[in-house]
Short mmCIF file of C-alpha atoms in Angstrom, two decimals:
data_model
loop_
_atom_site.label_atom_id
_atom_site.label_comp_id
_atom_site.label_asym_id
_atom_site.label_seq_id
_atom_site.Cartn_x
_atom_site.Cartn_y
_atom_site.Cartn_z
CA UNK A 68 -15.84 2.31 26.14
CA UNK A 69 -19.27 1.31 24.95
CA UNK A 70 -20.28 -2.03 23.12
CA UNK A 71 -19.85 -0.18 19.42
CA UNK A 72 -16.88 1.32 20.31
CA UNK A 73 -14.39 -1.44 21.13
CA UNK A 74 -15.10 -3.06 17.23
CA UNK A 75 -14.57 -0.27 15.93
CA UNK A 76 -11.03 0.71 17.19
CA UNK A 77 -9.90 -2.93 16.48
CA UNK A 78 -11.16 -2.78 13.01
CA UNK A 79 -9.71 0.51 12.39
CA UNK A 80 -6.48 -0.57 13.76
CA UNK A 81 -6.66 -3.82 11.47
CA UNK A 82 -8.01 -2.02 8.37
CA UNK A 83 -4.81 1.20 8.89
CA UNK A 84 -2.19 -1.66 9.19
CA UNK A 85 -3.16 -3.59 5.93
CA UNK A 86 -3.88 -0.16 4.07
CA UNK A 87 -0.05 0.51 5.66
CA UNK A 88 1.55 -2.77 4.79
CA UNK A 89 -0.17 -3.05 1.14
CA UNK A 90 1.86 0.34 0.40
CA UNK A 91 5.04 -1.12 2.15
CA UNK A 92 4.44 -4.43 -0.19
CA UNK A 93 3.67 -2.30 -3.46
CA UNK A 94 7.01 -0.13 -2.97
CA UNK A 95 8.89 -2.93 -1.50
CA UNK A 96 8.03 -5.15 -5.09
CA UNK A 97 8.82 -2.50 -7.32
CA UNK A 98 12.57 -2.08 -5.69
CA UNK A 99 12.66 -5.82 -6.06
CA UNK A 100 11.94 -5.46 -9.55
CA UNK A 101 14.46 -2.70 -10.18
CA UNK A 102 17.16 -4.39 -8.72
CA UNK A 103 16.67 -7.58 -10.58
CA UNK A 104 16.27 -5.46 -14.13
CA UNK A 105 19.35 -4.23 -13.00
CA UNK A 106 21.41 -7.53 -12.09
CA UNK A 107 20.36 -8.49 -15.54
CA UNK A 108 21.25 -5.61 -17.38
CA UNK A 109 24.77 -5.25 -16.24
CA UNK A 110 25.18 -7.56 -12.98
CA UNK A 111 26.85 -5.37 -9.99
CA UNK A 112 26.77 -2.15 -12.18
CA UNK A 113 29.99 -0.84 -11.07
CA UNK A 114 29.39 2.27 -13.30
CA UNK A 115 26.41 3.32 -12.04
CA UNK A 116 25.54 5.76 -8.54
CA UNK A 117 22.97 3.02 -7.85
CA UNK A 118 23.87 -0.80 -8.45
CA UNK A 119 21.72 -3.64 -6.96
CA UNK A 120 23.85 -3.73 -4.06
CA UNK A 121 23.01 -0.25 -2.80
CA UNK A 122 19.13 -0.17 -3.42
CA UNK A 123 18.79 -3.54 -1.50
CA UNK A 124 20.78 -1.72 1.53
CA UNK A 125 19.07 1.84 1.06
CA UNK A 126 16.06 0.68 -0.09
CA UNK A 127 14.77 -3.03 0.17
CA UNK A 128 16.45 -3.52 3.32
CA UNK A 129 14.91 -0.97 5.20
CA UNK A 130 11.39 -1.27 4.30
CA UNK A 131 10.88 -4.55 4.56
CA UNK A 132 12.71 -4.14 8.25
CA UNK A 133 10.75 -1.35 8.61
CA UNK A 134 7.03 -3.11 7.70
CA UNK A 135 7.94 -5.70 9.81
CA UNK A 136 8.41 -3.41 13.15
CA UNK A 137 5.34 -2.21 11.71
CA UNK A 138 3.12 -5.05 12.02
CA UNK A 139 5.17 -6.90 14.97
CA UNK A 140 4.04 -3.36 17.05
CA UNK A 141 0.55 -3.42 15.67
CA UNK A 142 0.15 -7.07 16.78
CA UNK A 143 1.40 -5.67 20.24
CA UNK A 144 -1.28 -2.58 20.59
CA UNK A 145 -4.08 -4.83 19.62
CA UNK A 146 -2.95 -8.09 21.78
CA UNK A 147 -2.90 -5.57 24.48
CA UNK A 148 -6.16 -4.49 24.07
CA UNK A 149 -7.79 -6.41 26.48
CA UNK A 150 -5.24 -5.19 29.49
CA UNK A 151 -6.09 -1.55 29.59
CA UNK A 152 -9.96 -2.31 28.92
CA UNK A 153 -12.10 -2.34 32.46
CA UNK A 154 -14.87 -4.91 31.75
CA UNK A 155 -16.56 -5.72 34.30
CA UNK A 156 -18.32 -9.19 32.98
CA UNK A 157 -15.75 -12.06 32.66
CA UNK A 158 -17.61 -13.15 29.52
CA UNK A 159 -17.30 -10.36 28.11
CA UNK A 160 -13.71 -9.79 28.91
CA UNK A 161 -13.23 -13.56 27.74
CA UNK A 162 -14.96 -12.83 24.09
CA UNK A 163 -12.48 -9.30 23.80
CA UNK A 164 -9.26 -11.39 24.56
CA UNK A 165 -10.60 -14.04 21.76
CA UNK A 166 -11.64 -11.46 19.31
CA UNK A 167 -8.31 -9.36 19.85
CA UNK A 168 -6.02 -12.60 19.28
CA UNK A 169 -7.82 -13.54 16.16
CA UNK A 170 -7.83 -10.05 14.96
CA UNK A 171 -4.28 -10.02 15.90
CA UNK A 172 -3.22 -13.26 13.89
CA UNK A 173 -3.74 -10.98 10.39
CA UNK A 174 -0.69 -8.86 11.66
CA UNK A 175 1.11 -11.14 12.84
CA UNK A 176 1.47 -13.90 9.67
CA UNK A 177 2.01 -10.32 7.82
CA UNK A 178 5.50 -9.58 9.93
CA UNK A 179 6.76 -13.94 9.73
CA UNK A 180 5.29 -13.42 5.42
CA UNK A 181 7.55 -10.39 5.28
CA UNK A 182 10.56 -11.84 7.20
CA UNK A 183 10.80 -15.09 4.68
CA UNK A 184 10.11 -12.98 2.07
CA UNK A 185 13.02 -10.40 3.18
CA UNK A 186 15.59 -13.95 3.46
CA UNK A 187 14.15 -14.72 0.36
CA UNK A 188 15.26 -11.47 -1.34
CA UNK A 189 18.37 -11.53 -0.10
CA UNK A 190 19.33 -14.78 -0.80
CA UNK A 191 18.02 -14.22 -4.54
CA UNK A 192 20.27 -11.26 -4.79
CA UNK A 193 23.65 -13.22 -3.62
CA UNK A 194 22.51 -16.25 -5.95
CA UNK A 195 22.12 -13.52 -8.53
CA UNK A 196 25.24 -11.94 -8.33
CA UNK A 197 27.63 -14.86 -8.09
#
């Protein structure tokens, strides 16, 4: 791959998994949200098809599970980078394995942000419900 091409994969890798997780975060929030208008409406909602309890498992759950495969397997394909690349100047194969565990480190605090945040959430929701 040529000099221009290499920077552009990574950033194009970079810029599709924050364009990906800023969706995951947007619809992960506004479940959040629902379920805690719900808790406060009418706690478990036994009534209703959908209480708290079941959007957090159909839902919450599984997106924020999901977003953090996401970026745990982006951090993989662009830590990787520098394996499957045949450079033939050590420097230059040197400055690729920096740049790629830098650009790598935005993923990477993304999946550990969203797997507090997920404990969080849950731990909310139990506090909320007792």
């Amino acid at each position: 791959m040529d000099r221009l091409g290499l920077p552009i994969v990574l950033l194009a890798a970079l810029w599709g998994a924050v364009n990906t997780t800023l969706s995951f975060f947007q619809t992960i929030n506004a479940r959040r949200d629902l379920i805690f208008e719900l808790i406060d409406e009418c706690g478990y909602c036994a009534g209703k098809t959908l209480g708290p309890i079941e959007i957090y498992f159909t839902n919450l759950l599984p997106l924020t599970i999901g977003n953090i495969i996401f970026l745990s397997l982006i951090s993989y394909v662009i830590l990787s980078i520098p394996r499957h690349m045949r450079i033939e100047n050590k420097e230059e194969a040197e400055h690729l394995r920096i740049a790629c565990r830098i650009i790598a480190i935005l993923p990477i605090f993304g999946a550990i942000s969203f797997a507090a945040g997920g404990l969080f959430d849950m731990v909310m929701l139990v506090r909320s419900l007792n």
